[in-house]
Amino acid sequence: MEQPKGVDWTVIILTCQYKDSVQVYQRELEVRQKREQIPAGTMLLAVEDPQTRVGSGGATLNALLVAAEHLSARAGFTVVTSDVLHSARILILHMGRDFPFDDCGRAFTCLPVENPQAPVEALVCNLDCLLDIMTHRLGPGSPPGVWVCSTDMLLSVPPNPGIRWDGFRGTRVIAFPGSLAYALNHGVYLTDSQGFVLDIYYQGTKAELQQCIGPDGLVPLVSGVVFFSVETAEHLLATHVSPPLDACTYMGLDSGAQPVKLSLFFDILLCMARNVSRESFLAGRPPELGQGDMDVAGYLKGARAQLWRELRDQPLTMVYVPDGGYSYLTADATEFLHSLTMPGVAVAQIIHSQVEEPQLLEATCSVVSCLLEGPVQLGPRSVLQHCHLRGPIHIGAGCFVSGLDTAHSESLHGLELYDVILQGHHVRLHGSPSRAFTLAGRLDSWERQGPGMYLNMSWNEFFKKTGIRDWDLWDPDTAPSDRCLLNARLFPVLHPERALGPKDVLWMLHPQGDRGEALRAWRASWRLSWEQLQPCLDQAATLASRRDLFFCQALQKARHVLEARQDLCLRPLIRAAVGEGCSGPLLATLDKVAAGAEDPGVAARALACVADVLGCMAEGRGGLRSGPAANPEWIQPFSYLECGDLMKGVEALAQEREKWLTRPALLVRAARHYEGAEQILIRQAVMTARHFVCTQPVALPAPGQWVLTECPARVDFSGALLKAAFICAGIVHVHSKVPLREQLLRSFSGGFELHTWSELPHGSGLGTSSILAGAALAALQRAAGQAVGTEALIHAVLHLEQVLTTGGGWQDQVSGLVPGIKVGRSRAQLPLKVEVEEITVPEGFVQKISDHLLLVYTGKTRLARNLLQDVLRNWYARLPAVVQNARRLVRQTEKCAEAFRQGNLPLLGQYLTSYWEQKKLMAPGCEPLAVKRMMNVLAPYAYGQSLAGAGGGGFLYLLTKEPRQKEAVEAVLAKAEGLGNYSVHLVEVDTQGLSLQLLGCDTHLCGAGPSEAGNT
């Protein structure tokens, strides 16, 4: 399905804690814009928070100021003005706090989902899902204003949540259903019957939460999604110039203001809640502030007083999405694993990954962006992300493993992991890149006040098991009550003698047996706590490593799809590779597939993919994809392919390709020549039909005697086709050194005279070029003393059309050479064989069809060759719509044959119309406007109708509801306007097929006038 039109954002801002990561996340936004996830004209800004842990409210105010400043500059103002907000649609996305399970935060946590409709193949992060939800589900219909969305939760929203914006003003919050048990640890809205927010509770009491229960028995959870109208956004923006709220922005910080921590929900929004009094608001404290520092509390009181003055009169309403879902991404590993696995699914989730032995992955586990070589076992409720592992490896239940590569696989050999979190990290220590590894237990708490545990055991048990002591982890002046996993110096980041690996933390699981060597190495290393490690994390290197691994598995996927002849579309992968600078490795992979293919169909598709890569590299410039492909520079590679030397041909193509990569026009021309190379392989595959061509010698006709063949339809031949017929009939040997005259005299004691004529216009669409090719071949073979059967003749036509290089299908000739009603089939194998089944119909049904069948010449000449190029290109790309359509065409052909057997005329008409719809899907643009008008006019009088052949013009045929309707149809068309030079013709089902007879020497051939005859 096509994505519905969403919000055309003016600005998208992504806020982040650390200034070193601003450029990294700016690039990520730009990559998504290039993938068409974000409108092309949207201004993208990654903005650092003025101070670390400035709070969601402070980050929102600072982001709003930055957006207004950039829009003011773009509009030509020299100062910040809120006027620029009046027509702006702004989306602010908050990265939030550090996340123990992803070095790039909750926003870039990869989810086990794929988007088959995406134009560009890519990993799906939480940020991508939220962007889609805000753009296509929550945002549409909203007036100009400012949307704010946290990225620390997983959301699900129905396609049409039914949000009404009539008469809206103020601020609106989006809430999702939650149970009372879940709400005890989260925020909940209390509203009145009109949807106005009365209060906001965080970790409320049961009595408070009882007031919030709705008719569905659930409570409305605070989701992290807020919309500010332009009026409210202006009021909020006005606070940035007055202390102490100026300290929430970079301007205040640059002016020396004392930082203030502000909550979006419990400072900015709470002051608008109707049941909140000024006294209680000024005396309150947001949950993230905690208890303690009274000076900070006093400073915050002044900030709240200012917010009250600016925002108290703004209405705050809530929209409840009953069919939606909300799940906060907590630091609880069990909950995190649950969110990345699907307990009810009976198979493993394998997303953007290549797994050699998928049978070793148990149900409810998840593998995202991984390469798993050899035996790698993964237990239930376990997650693997961003890993390239080489077995044998056993990862049991309840594990999360991320960021490991083949160099680290050996550390896992011989171990069985259960209920652990093992991560590899890219870090930068004093400016130098390095790797570090962390290990934790699934049950460990990442909260400061949580239970004292590590590796799923108490600290005392851990000390006893490993020999580590508390002084190894904490300074003596750290109070026992302050000691926790977050500040324990557990993780080695530098060893004086060697590089670090996973074994430097994994030893803690099984410390016995090495005589204390691992403990000594651990103590000799420079170690950091989790808190100390966070500022050292290198997000740029992390994302680059993930990108490299994604494309590494993507190249394997491309190779497997092609070699296994899978009907998967590779265009999204091609766009991804080109868009992110990986076209070179992809081209090399496609070359290898093509050069090593035993099946010419695989090789042809690989070359078609190369053409798609080159076309994508041209970025829509350089001209049309269809065009000539006979430049002399490409003759040598083509000659290798013509001779059957596929490996040399592909190598020569690649060498020539390197000269054509410098500008779009050359890229497009190179793409055309790769499609030309693909056509050579297609031609060779189709020409295997010669295997089924056999003839029997018969007496030569007397000199001067005519051989006449007739078929149920006729069309003009070109001189090139006639010459090809002589070659394919074996009369002329084109590569012989013997002159043509000498060849004919030696074999036949004279020459041949071949006449062809037509009663149909050129480009009729009736497939009669192929039919008459069969007629010509039958006549020439007989004239040359050879008799050829119908089956052999069908396959001989295939050979002829490939010699002629016209391409095309391989069943058109069946229609005219075999009598009656029939169905032609060919299996997906070589040598290519066309099998024909004649269909038995009820008595009298053939005449009934003839009475109801009419041909209407549309007056439009079709351009089948151009249509064919597009169809082949889309088929080799395996566009999902084309693949599904091809399957439907096959299924409907069999249904149509059954309708003939039943003698069901209305059902045949239904299939006929459906067939035309399928043709249009296969070849967009094949229905000219005049033809569409004609079909609309005729629709009430017909069971069904379709253009013949590839469409684009030629003949239209229809099954009328009443018999013998020629005059009635002519009368209907005569009243219509803009139809052009049409004509209506009677038609009947042929029951004879190809006829051949020998005529006397003095016979006059009627119809072969000078302009209609071809002579050789």
JSON list of C-alpha atoms in Angstrom, two decimals, residues 439-528:
[
{"chain": "A", "resi": 439, "resn": "LEU", "atom": "CA", "xyz": [28.61, -7.72, 31.15]},
{"chain": "A", "resi": 440, "resn": "ALA", "atom": "CA", "xyz": [25.55, -7.63, 33.37]},
{"chain": "A", "resi": 441, "resn": "GLY", "atom": "CA", "xyz": [22.80, -9.93, 34.56]},
{"chain": "A", "resi": 442, "resn": "ARG", "atom": "CA", "xyz": [19.23, -9.88, 33.31]},
{"chain": "A", "resi": 443, "resn": "LEU", "atom": "CA", "xyz": [17.98, -9.37, 36.87]},
{"chain": "A", "resi": 444, "resn": "ASP", "atom": "CA", "xyz": [20.47, -6.63, 37.78]},
{"chain": "A", "resi": 445, "resn": "SER", "atom": "CA", "xyz": [19.12, -3.21, 38.70]},
{"chain": "A", "resi": 446, "resn": "TRP", "atom": "CA", "xyz": [20.40, -0.10, 36.92]},
{"chain": "A", "resi": 447, "resn": "GLU", "atom": "CA", "xyz": [18.76, 2.17, 39.48]},
{"chain": "A", "resi": 448, "resn": "ARG", "atom": "CA", "xyz": [20.75, 3.83, 42.25]},
{"chain": "A", "resi": 449, "resn": "GLN", "atom": "CA", "xyz": [18.30, 2.73, 44.90]},
{"chain": "A", "resi": 450, "resn": "GLY", "atom": "CA", "xyz": [17.77, -0.74, 43.48]},
{"chain": "A", "resi": 451, "resn": "PRO", "atom": "CA", "xyz": [18.71, -4.06, 45.09]},
{"chain": "A", "resi": 452, "resn": "GLY", "atom": "CA", "xyz": [22.46, -4.61, 45.36]},
{"chain": "A", "resi": 453, "resn": "MET", "atom": "CA", "xyz": [23.02, -7.21, 42.64]},
{"chain": "A", "resi": 454, "resn": "TYR", "atom": "CA", "xyz": [25.45, -8.06, 39.87]},
{"chain": "A", "resi": 455, "resn": "LEU", "atom": "CA", "xyz": [25.28, -11.00, 37.45]},
{"chain": "A", "resi": 456, "resn": "ASN", "atom": "CA", "xyz": [21.95, -12.01, 39.02]},
{"chain": "A", "resi": 457, "resn": "MET", "atom": "CA", "xyz": [23.51, -12.47, 42.49]},
{"chain": "A", "resi": 458, "resn": "SER", "atom": "CA", "xyz": [24.13, -10.34, 45.54]},
{"chain": "A", "resi": 459, "resn": "TRP", "atom": "CA", "xyz": [27.38, -8.38, 45.75]},
{"chain": "A", "resi": 460, "resn": "ASN", "atom": "CA", "xyz": [28.57, -10.64, 48.57]},
{"chain": "A", "resi": 461, "resn": "GLU", "atom": "CA", "xyz": [27.95, -13.75, 46.46]},
{"chain": "A", "resi": 462, "resn": "PHE", "atom": "CA", "xyz": [29.75, -12.09, 43.55]},
{"chain": "A", "resi": 463, "resn": "PHE", "atom": "CA", "xyz": [32.77, -11.18, 45.68]},
{"chain": "A", "resi": 464, "resn": "LYS", "atom": "CA", "xyz": [32.97, -14.70, 47.05]},
{"chain": "A", "resi": 465, "resn": "LYS", "atom": "CA", "xyz": [32.70, -16.29, 43.58]},
{"chain": "A", "resi": 466, "resn": "THR", "atom": "CA", "xyz": [35.22, -14.09, 41.75]},
{"chain": "A", "resi": 467, "resn": "GLY", "atom": "CA", "xyz": [37.72, -12.92, 44.37]},
{"chain": "A", "resi": 468, "resn": "ILE", "atom": "CA", "xyz": [36.93, -9.29, 43.53]},
{"chain": "A", "resi": 469, "resn": "ARG", "atom": "CA", "xyz": [36.67, -7.01, 46.57]},
{"chain": "A", "resi": 470, "resn": "ASP", "atom": "CA", "xyz": [34.59, -3.92, 47.18]},
{"chain": "A", "resi": 471, "resn": "TRP", "atom": "CA", "xyz": [37.72, -1.71, 47.17]},
{"chain": "A", "resi": 472, "resn": "ASP", "atom": "CA", "xyz": [38.34, -2.88, 43.58]},
{"chain": "A", "resi": 473, "resn": "LEU", "atom": "CA", "xyz": [35.05, -1.25, 42.58]},
{"chain": "A", "resi": 474, "resn": "TRP", "atom": "CA", "xyz": [34.49, 1.79, 44.79]},
{"chain": "A", "resi": 475, "resn": "ASP", "atom": "CA", "xyz": [36.63, 4.40, 46.52]},
{"chain": "A", "resi": 476, "resn": "PRO", "atom": "CA", "xyz": [36.80, 4.11, 50.30]},
{"chain": "A", "resi": 477, "resn": "ASP", "atom": "CA", "xyz": [34.92, 7.39, 50.72]},
{"chain": "A", "resi": 478, "resn": "THR", "atom": "CA", "xyz": [31.92, 6.07, 48.76]},
{"chain": "A", "resi": 479, "resn": "ALA", "atom": "CA", "xyz": [29.25, 5.36, 51.36]},
{"chain": "A", "resi": 480, "resn": "PRO", "atom": "CA", "xyz": [27.88, 1.80, 51.30]},
{"chain": "A", "resi": 481, "resn": "SER", "atom": "CA", "xyz": [24.41, 3.16, 50.63]},
{"chain": "A", "resi": 482, "resn": "ASP", "atom": "CA", "xyz": [25.69, 4.91, 47.48]},
{"chain": "A", "resi": 483, "resn": "ARG", "atom": "CA", "xyz": [27.43, 1.85, 46.04]},
{"chain": "A", "resi": 484, "resn": "CYS", "atom": "CA", "xyz": [25.58, 0.43, 43.03]},
{"chain": "A", "resi": 485, "resn": "LEU", "atom": "CA", "xyz": [26.09, -1.12, 39.61]},
{"chain": "A", "resi": 486, "resn": "LEU", "atom": "CA", "xyz": [26.16, 2.30, 37.92]},
{"chain": "A", "resi": 487, "resn": "ASN", "atom": "CA", "xyz": [29.27, 3.48, 39.77]},
{"chain": "A", "resi": 488, "resn": "ALA", "atom": "CA", "xyz": [31.12, 0.16, 40.18]},
{"chain": "A", "resi": 489, "resn": "ARG", "atom": "CA", "xyz": [34.43, 0.15, 38.25]},
{"chain": "A", "resi": 490, "resn": "LEU", "atom": "CA", "xyz": [33.77, -3.24, 36.69]},
{"chain": "A", "resi": 491, "resn": "PHE", "atom": "CA", "xyz": [34.62, -2.81, 33.04]},
{"chain": "A", "resi": 492, "resn": "PRO", "atom": "CA", "xyz": [38.17, -2.90, 31.65]},
{"chain": "A", "resi": 493, "resn": "VAL", "atom": "CA", "xyz": [38.85, -0.30, 28.94]},
{"chain": "A", "resi": 494, "resn": "LEU", "atom": "CA", "xyz": [42.64, -0.56, 28.62]},
{"chain": "A", "resi": 495, "resn": "HIS", "atom": "CA", "xyz": [45.18, -3.28, 29.36]},
{"chain": "A", "resi": 496, "resn": "PRO", "atom": "CA", "xyz": [48.88, -2.40, 29.48]},
{"chain": "A", "resi": 497, "resn": "GLU", "atom": "CA", "xyz": [49.98, -5.30, 27.27]},
{"chain": "A", "resi": 498, "resn": "ARG", "atom": "CA", "xyz": [47.17, -6.43, 24.94]},
{"chain": "A", "resi": 499, "resn": "ALA", "atom": "CA", "xyz": [43.87, -5.60, 23.32]},
{"chain": "A", "resi": 500, "resn": "LEU", "atom": "CA", "xyz": [40.77, -6.30, 25.30]},
{"chain": "A", "resi": 501, "resn": "GLY", "atom": "CA", "xyz": [38.01, -8.73, 24.36]},
{"chain": "A", "resi": 502, "resn": "PRO", "atom": "CA", "xyz": [34.80, -10.20, 25.76]},
{"chain": "A", "resi": 503, "resn": "LYS", "atom": "CA", "xyz": [36.83, -12.70, 27.77]},
{"chain": "A", "resi": 504, "resn": "ASP", "atom": "CA", "xyz": [37.95, -9.83, 30.01]},
{"chain": "A", "resi": 505, "resn": "VAL", "atom": "CA", "xyz": [34.44, -9.69, 31.47]},
{"chain": "A", "resi": 506, "resn": "LEU", "atom": "CA", "xyz": [33.14, -13.18, 30.68]},
{"chain": "A", "resi": 507, "resn": "TRP", "atom": "CA", "xyz": [35.63, -14.74, 33.11]},
{"chain": "A", "resi": 508, "resn": "MET", "atom": "CA", "xyz": [33.43, -13.46, 35.96]},
{"chain": "A", "resi": 509, "resn": "LEU", "atom": "CA", "xyz": [30.80, -16.04, 35.01]},
{"chain": "A", "resi": 510, "resn": "HIS", "atom": "CA", "xyz": [33.19, -18.96, 35.51]},
{"chain": "A", "resi": 511, "resn": "PRO", "atom": "CA", "xyz": [36.25, -17.71, 37.43]},
{"chain": "A", "resi": 512, "resn": "GLN", "atom": "CA", "xyz": [37.55, -21.07, 38.63]},
{"chain": "A", "resi": 513, "resn": "GLY", "atom": "CA", "xyz": [40.20, -23.05, 36.83]},
{"chain": "A", "resi": 514, "resn": "ASP", "atom": "CA", "xyz": [42.68, -20.39, 35.66]},
{"chain": "A", "resi": 515, "resn": "ARG", "atom": "CA", "xyz": [44.54, -19.99, 38.99]},
{"chain": "A", "resi": 516, "resn": "GLY", "atom": "CA", "xyz": [43.52, -16.37, 39.28]},
{"chain": "A", "resi": 517, "resn": "GLU", "atom": "CA", "xyz": [45.05, -15.29, 35.95]},
{"chain": "A", "resi": 518, "resn": "ALA", "atom": "CA", "xyz": [41.85, -13.59, 34.74]},
{"chain": "A", "resi": 519, "resn": "LEU", "atom": "CA", "xyz": [41.44, -11.73, 38.03]},
{"chain": "A", "resi": 520, "resn": "ARG", "atom": "CA", "xyz": [45.04, -10.47, 37.89]},
{"chain": "A", "resi": 521, "resn": "ALA", "atom": "CA", "xyz": [44.54, -9.28, 34.28]},
{"chain": "A", "resi": 522, "resn": "TRP", "atom": "CA", "xyz": [41.31, -7.59, 35.30]},
{"chain": "A", "resi": 523, "resn": "ARG", "atom": "CA", "xyz": [43.00, -5.77, 38.19]},
{"chain": "A", "resi": 524, "resn": "ALA", "atom": "CA", "xyz": [45.89, -4.75, 35.90]},
{"chain": "A", "resi": 525, "resn": "SER", "atom": "CA", "xyz": [43.47, -3.05, 33.50]},
{"chain": "A", "resi": 526, "resn": "TRP", "atom": "CA", "xyz": [42.21, 0.51, 33.61]},
{"chain": "A", "resi": 527, "resn": "ARG", "atom": "CA", "xyz": [38.55, 0.08, 34.49]},
{"chain": "A", "resi": 528, "resn": "LEU", "atom": "CA", "xyz": [35.55, 2.36, 34.35]}
]
